[in-house]
């Protein structure tokens, strides 16, 4: 099994228990960061967000079946109080535990069922080349995303497009999509940007990233940009576990050369994954 399959099995096998991200990572045989990134690439969800949603779904089932004690349901779902459980339940389903129990129905609840992996890996992922990048500076528009909201990235590129060619200190004709500041919940900052010679005189709304000298595994994605998630999933859940390489604490990024056409999404790009050693 790949890291995401192992994580799914562990979560579903230990749903009523107090498990942490460290527990899930250990069961998957990879680091916290690796399992977070791999799980998000494969499912579009964060590990702990999926765990929370699954617990609340099972709690909703118990309530609809007439559970006599809401506090017991809350405790079994991992919440220390009725109030905390009610807040999380309302955030998840838009209604209260009391109302679901009173109605005895799951109708109109957006339940989260167990994810079944379909092994949608690329059969022909090209072997990466390895490069040690020089240090460089990236500036552009930044947004904070979760696994669930990252579908907004294409619109971020649309907003950034008019700036290209008019940025103080802009270097070359390469665009970069840089991922930084990832956390255990699967949130990350994404900067759609270009290389700049320095950070002075930039528009006030711009984010700035220093990319250090770092060894990278560089993967070619030659298909339409819309299929990039499948390539990323293959890298994190198939290539990395089999390669023996460990992830380094450095930005990962997409590199868009002049052959990439942002209007059509064709032309291909490169995915740069930081590795140790």
Short mmCIF file of C-alpha atoms in Angstrom, two decimals:
data_model
loop_
_atom_site.label_atom_id
_atom_site.label_comp_id
_atom_site.label_asym_id
_atom_site.label_seq_id
_atom_site.Cartn_x
_atom_site.Cartn_y
_atom_site.Cartn_z
CA UNK A 1 0.00 0.00 0.00
CA UNK A 2 1.12 3.57 -0.67
CA UNK A 3 1.21 6.21 2.13
CA UNK A 4 -2.33 7.45 1.47
CA UNK A 5 -3.81 3.94 1.43
CA UNK A 6 -2.06 3.18 4.72
CA UNK A 7 -3.33 6.45 6.20
CA UNK A 8 -6.89 5.71 5.10
CA UNK A 9 -6.74 2.21 6.55
CA UNK A 10 -5.35 3.53 9.85
CA UNK A 11 -7.96 6.28 10.17
CA UNK A 12 -10.87 3.97 9.40
CA UNK A 13 -9.49 1.26 11.71
CA UNK A 14 -9.05 3.68 14.61
CA UNK A 15 -11.96 6.06 14.05
CA UNK A 16 -13.24 6.06 17.67
CA UNK A 17 -9.73 6.44 19.15
CA UNK A 18 -7.74 9.56 20.02
CA UNK A 19 -5.21 9.45 17.19
CA UNK A 20 -2.82 12.18 16.11
CA UNK A 21 -1.13 13.11 12.85
CA UNK A 22 2.04 11.52 14.24
CA UNK A 23 0.15 8.25 14.65
CA UNK A 24 -1.07 8.40 11.05
CA UNK A 25 2.41 9.26 9.75
CA UNK A 26 4.02 6.44 11.71
CA UNK A 27 1.48 3.97 10.36
CA UNK A 28 2.27 5.17 6.83
CA UNK A 29 6.04 4.95 7.27
CA UNK A 30 6.69 8.55 6.22
CA UNK A 31 7.03 11.98 7.82
CA UNK A 32 4.13 14.16 8.96
CA UNK A 33 4.76 16.52 6.05
CA UNK A 34 4.95 13.68 3.52
CA UNK A 35 1.69 12.04 4.62
CA UNK A 36 -0.07 15.42 4.70
CA UNK A 37 1.09 16.28 1.18
CA UNK A 38 0.49 12.78 -0.22
CA UNK A 39 -2.99 12.53 1.29
CA UNK A 40 -3.97 15.93 -0.06
CA UNK A 41 -2.65 15.11 -3.53
CA UNK A 42 -4.59 11.84 -3.65
CA UNK A 43 -7.89 12.85 -2.03
CA UNK A 44 -8.22 16.64 -2.09
CA UNK A 45 -8.63 16.56 1.70
CA UNK A 46 -6.38 17.03 4.70
CA UNK A 47 -5.71 13.95 6.85
CA UNK A 48 -7.08 15.39 10.08
CA UNK A 49 -9.94 17.15 8.29
CA UNK A 50 -10.98 13.80 6.82
CA UNK A 51 -10.75 12.17 10.26
CA UNK A 52 -12.91 14.90 11.77
CA UNK A 53 -15.50 14.68 8.99
CA UNK A 54 -15.68 10.89 9.22
CA UNK A 55 -16.20 11.04 13.00
CA UNK A 56 -18.95 13.64 12.66
CA UNK A 57 -20.62 11.57 9.93
CA UNK A 58 -20.73 8.51 12.16
CA UNK A 59 -21.97 10.69 15.02
CA UNK A 60 -24.80 11.96 12.79
CA UNK A 61 -25.78 8.38 12.02
CA UNK A 62 -26.03 7.57 15.72
CA UNK A 63 -28.09 10.69 16.40
CA UNK A 64 -30.49 9.99 13.53
CA UNK A 65 -30.91 6.48 14.92
CA UNK A 66 -32.09 8.00 18.22
CA UNK A 67 -28.99 8.03 20.47
CA UNK A 68 -30.32 8.95 23.93
CA UNK A 69 -27.29 10.90 25.13
CA UNK A 70 -25.73 13.55 22.88
CA UNK A 71 -22.78 14.04 25.25
CA UNK A 72 -21.82 10.37 24.91
CA UNK A 73 -21.91 10.74 21.12
CA UNK A 74 -19.77 13.87 21.43
CA UNK A 75 -17.18 12.13 23.62
CA UNK A 76 -17.01 9.16 21.26
CA UNK A 77 -16.41 11.59 18.38
CA UNK A 78 -13.42 13.08 20.20
CA UNK A 79 -15.03 16.22 21.66
CA UNK A 80 -14.62 17.12 25.31
CA UNK A 81 -17.90 19.00 25.65
CA UNK A 82 -21.41 19.24 24.25
CA UNK A 83 -20.66 22.82 23.16
CA UNK A 84 -17.51 21.97 21.18
CA UNK A 85 -19.30 19.08 19.48
CA UNK A 86 -22.27 21.27 18.55
CA UNK A 87 -20.00 23.92 16.99
CA UNK A 88 -18.13 21.34 14.92
CA UNK A 89 -21.37 19.58 13.94
CA UNK A 90 -22.94 22.85 12.80
CA UNK A 91 -19.82 23.77 10.82
CA UNK A 92 -19.89 20.39 9.10
CA UNK A 93 -23.61 19.98 8.42
CA UNK A 94 -25.26 23.38 8.90
CA UNK A 95 -27.60 22.07 11.60
CA UNK A 96 -27.49 20.96 15.22
CA UNK A 97 -27.14 17.50 16.78
CA UNK A 98 -30.47 18.02 18.58
CA UNK A 99 -32.32 18.67 15.33
CA UNK A 100 -30.86 15.62 13.59
CA UNK A 101 -31.86 13.43 16.54
CA UNK A 102 -35.36 14.96 16.71
CA UNK A 103 -35.93 14.46 12.98
CA UNK A 104 -34.44 10.97 12.96
CA UNK A 105 -33.16 11.56 9.44
CA UNK A 106 -29.88 12.14 7.59
CA UNK A 107 -31.64 13.87 4.69
CA UNK A 108 -29.81 16.95 3.36
CA UNK A 109 -26.66 16.19 5.40
CA UNK A 110 -23.42 16.23 3.43
CA UNK A 111 -22.06 12.99 4.86
CA UNK A 112 -18.42 11.99 4.30
CA UNK A 113 -18.16 8.32 3.45
CA UNK A 114 -14.92 6.27 3.54
CA UNK A 115 -12.67 7.10 0.60
CA UNK A 116 -11.91 4.18 -1.67
CA UNK A 117 -8.63 4.63 -3.53
CA UNK A 118 -8.82 4.05 -7.27
CA UNK A 119 -5.07 3.95 -7.92
CA UNK A 120 -5.22 6.70 -10.53
CA UNK A 121 -1.45 6.85 -10.96
CA UNK A 122 0.32 7.71 -14.17
CA UNK A 123 1.60 4.54 -15.79
CA UNK A 124 4.37 6.41 -17.56
CA UNK A 125 5.77 8.98 -15.12
CA UNK A 126 9.08 10.07 -16.58
CA UNK A 127 12.07 9.53 -14.28
CA UNK A 128 13.13 12.85 -12.78
CA UNK A 129 16.38 14.63 -13.29
CA UNK A 130 18.18 15.99 -10.24
CA UNK A 131 19.33 19.58 -10.01
CA UNK A 132 20.74 21.80 -7.32
CA UNK A 133 19.05 25.16 -7.69
CA UNK A 134 20.86 28.44 -7.23
CA UNK A 135 19.29 30.76 -4.67
CA UNK A 136 16.73 33.11 -6.24
CA UNK A 137 13.88 35.45 -5.35
CA UNK A 138 10.22 35.06 -6.32
CA UNK A 139 7.57 37.77 -6.08
CA UNK A 140 3.90 37.65 -7.02
CA UNK A 141 0.37 37.20 -5.71
CA UNK A 142 0.02 34.90 -2.71
CA UNK A 143 -3.00 33.12 -1.27
CA UNK A 144 -3.51 30.72 1.63
CA UNK A 145 -5.25 27.47 0.66
CA UNK A 146 -6.42 24.22 2.21
CA UNK A 147 -6.56 20.93 0.32
CA UNK A 148 -10.27 21.55 -0.14
CA UNK A 149 -9.95 25.13 -1.48
CA UNK A 150 -6.92 24.71 -3.77
CA UNK A 151 -9.21 24.58 -6.81
CA UNK A 152 -9.01 28.39 -6.62
CA UNK A 153 -5.39 28.44 -7.83
CA UNK A 154 -6.25 28.86 -11.55
CA UNK A 155 -8.17 32.05 -10.74
CA UNK A 156 -5.15 33.30 -8.81
CA UNK A 157 -3.07 32.92 -11.97
CA UNK A 158 -5.74 34.87 -13.88
CA UNK A 159 -5.38 37.73 -11.40
CA UNK A 160 -1.59 37.63 -11.64
CA UNK A 161 -1.43 37.61 -15.46
CA UNK A 162 -1.75 41.40 -16.01
CA UNK A 163 1.29 42.04 -13.80
CA UNK A 164 3.68 39.93 -15.89
CA UNK A 165 6.10 42.09 -17.87
CA UNK A 166 5.51 45.11 -15.63
CA UNK A 167 7.08 43.97 -12.35
CA UNK A 168 10.08 45.97 -11.05
CA UNK A 169 13.26 43.86 -11.26
CA UNK A 170 11.55 41.06 -13.22
CA UNK A 171 14.08 38.50 -14.48
CA UNK A 172 13.59 36.27 -17.54
CA UNK A 173 10.40 34.80 -18.95
CA UNK A 174 9.76 31.96 -16.47
CA UNK A 175 6.75 31.89 -14.13
CA UNK A 176 6.69 29.98 -10.84
CA UNK A 177 3.96 28.53 -8.66
CA UNK A 178 5.58 28.19 -5.24
CA UNK A 179 4.20 26.23 -2.26
CA UNK A 180 5.48 27.27 1.18
CA UNK A 181 4.44 27.34 4.84
CA UNK A 182 2.55 24.03 4.79
CA UNK A 183 1.06 22.93 8.10
CA UNK A 184 -0.28 19.72 9.62
CA UNK A 185 -3.84 20.63 8.63
CA UNK A 186 -2.93 20.61 4.94
CA UNK A 187 -2.97 24.41 4.59
CA UNK A 188 -0.27 26.11 2.52
CA UNK A 189 0.67 29.41 0.90
CA UNK A 190 0.79 29.45 -2.90
CA UNK A 191 2.58 32.26 -4.73
CA UNK A 192 1.98 32.78 -8.44
CA UNK A 193 5.06 34.76 -9.37
CA UNK A 194 8.22 35.47 -11.34
CA UNK A 195 11.87 35.76 -10.48
CA UNK A 196 13.00 39.24 -9.45
CA UNK A 197 16.44 40.73 -8.88
CA UNK A 198 15.42 42.22 -5.52
CA UNK A 199 12.35 42.94 -3.42
CA UNK A 200 12.39 46.74 -3.67
CA UNK A 201 9.65 48.75 -5.41
CA UNK A 202 7.25 45.80 -5.65
CA UNK A 203 3.47 46.35 -5.52
CA UNK A 204 2.32 46.37 -1.89
CA UNK A 205 -0.02 43.43 -2.48
CA UNK A 206 2.84 41.14 -3.58
CA UNK A 207 4.17 38.19 -1.58
CA UNK A 208 7.88 37.44 -1.54
CA UNK A 209 9.75 34.13 -1.29
CA UNK A 210 13.47 33.39 -1.06
CA UNK A 211 14.24 30.02 -2.65
CA UNK A 212 17.57 28.76 -1.26
CA UNK A 213 20.17 26.63 -3.00
CA UNK A 214 18.64 23.17 -2.76
CA UNK A 215 18.71 19.74 -4.40
CA UNK A 216 15.51 19.01 -6.34
CA UNK A 217 13.93 16.09 -8.14
CA UNK A 218 12.52 17.65 -11.31
CA UNK A 219 9.53 16.03 -13.02
CA UNK A 220 8.14 16.90 -16.45
CA UNK A 221 4.38 17.30 -16.79
CA UNK A 222 3.73 17.39 -20.54
CA UNK A 223 -0.06 17.03 -20.57
CA UNK A 224 -2.73 19.69 -20.10
CA UNK A 225 -2.44 21.67 -16.87
CA UNK A 226 -5.82 20.31 -15.71
CA UNK A 227 -4.26 16.86 -15.18
CA UNK A 228 -1.43 18.07 -12.93
CA UNK A 229 -3.00 16.62 -9.77
CA UNK A 230 -2.62 13.09 -11.16
CA UNK A 231 1.09 13.69 -11.75
CA UNK A 232 1.55 15.15 -8.26
CA UNK A 233 -0.35 12.20 -6.76
CA UNK A 234 1.94 9.76 -8.61
CA UNK A 235 5.05 11.57 -7.38
CA UNK A 236 4.03 11.67 -3.72
CA UNK A 237 2.29 8.31 -3.39
CA UNK A 238 4.27 6.13 -5.82
CA UNK A 239 7.63 7.56 -6.86
CA UNK A 240 8.76 9.04 -3.52
CA UNK A 241 8.05 5.98 -1.33
CA UNK A 242 9.80 3.71 -3.83
CA UNK A 243 12.75 6.04 -4.45
CA UNK A 244 14.27 6.07 -0.96
CA UNK A 245 14.55 9.87 -1.11
CA UNK A 246 13.44 12.02 1.80
CA UNK A 247 11.73 15.39 1.48
CA UNK A 248 13.77 18.46 2.39
CA UNK A 249 12.38 21.47 4.24
CA UNK A 250 12.37 23.87 1.29
CA UNK A 251 9.84 25.37 -1.13
CA UNK A 252 8.40 23.11 -3.81
CA UNK A 253 7.34 24.74 -7.03
CA UNK A 254 5.98 24.49 -10.54
CA UNK A 255 8.14 26.05 -13.27
CA UNK A 256 6.35 27.41 -16.34
CA UNK A 257 8.66 28.07 -19.29
CA UNK A 258 7.90 30.16 -22.39
CA UNK A 259 6.50 27.06 -24.10
CA UNK A 260 3.58 27.01 -21.64
CA UNK A 261 0.45 28.76 -22.95
CA UNK A 262 -1.59 30.12 -20.02
CA UNK A 263 -4.60 30.72 -22.27
CA UNK A 264 -4.94 27.11 -23.44
CA UNK A 265 -3.23 25.29 -20.53
CA UNK A 266 -1.01 23.41 -23.00
CA UNK A 267 2.77 23.35 -23.39
CA UNK A 268 3.81 21.52 -20.24
CA UNK A 269 5.66 22.51 -17.09
CA UNK A 270 8.08 21.14 -14.51
CA UNK A 271 7.39 20.11 -10.91
CA UNK A 272 10.36 20.65 -8.56
CA UNK A 273 10.32 18.59 -5.35
CA UNK A 274 13.02 19.34 -2.70
CA UNK A 275 14.96 16.25 -1.57
CA UNK A 276 17.74 15.66 0.93
CA UNK A 277 21.28 14.63 0.08
#
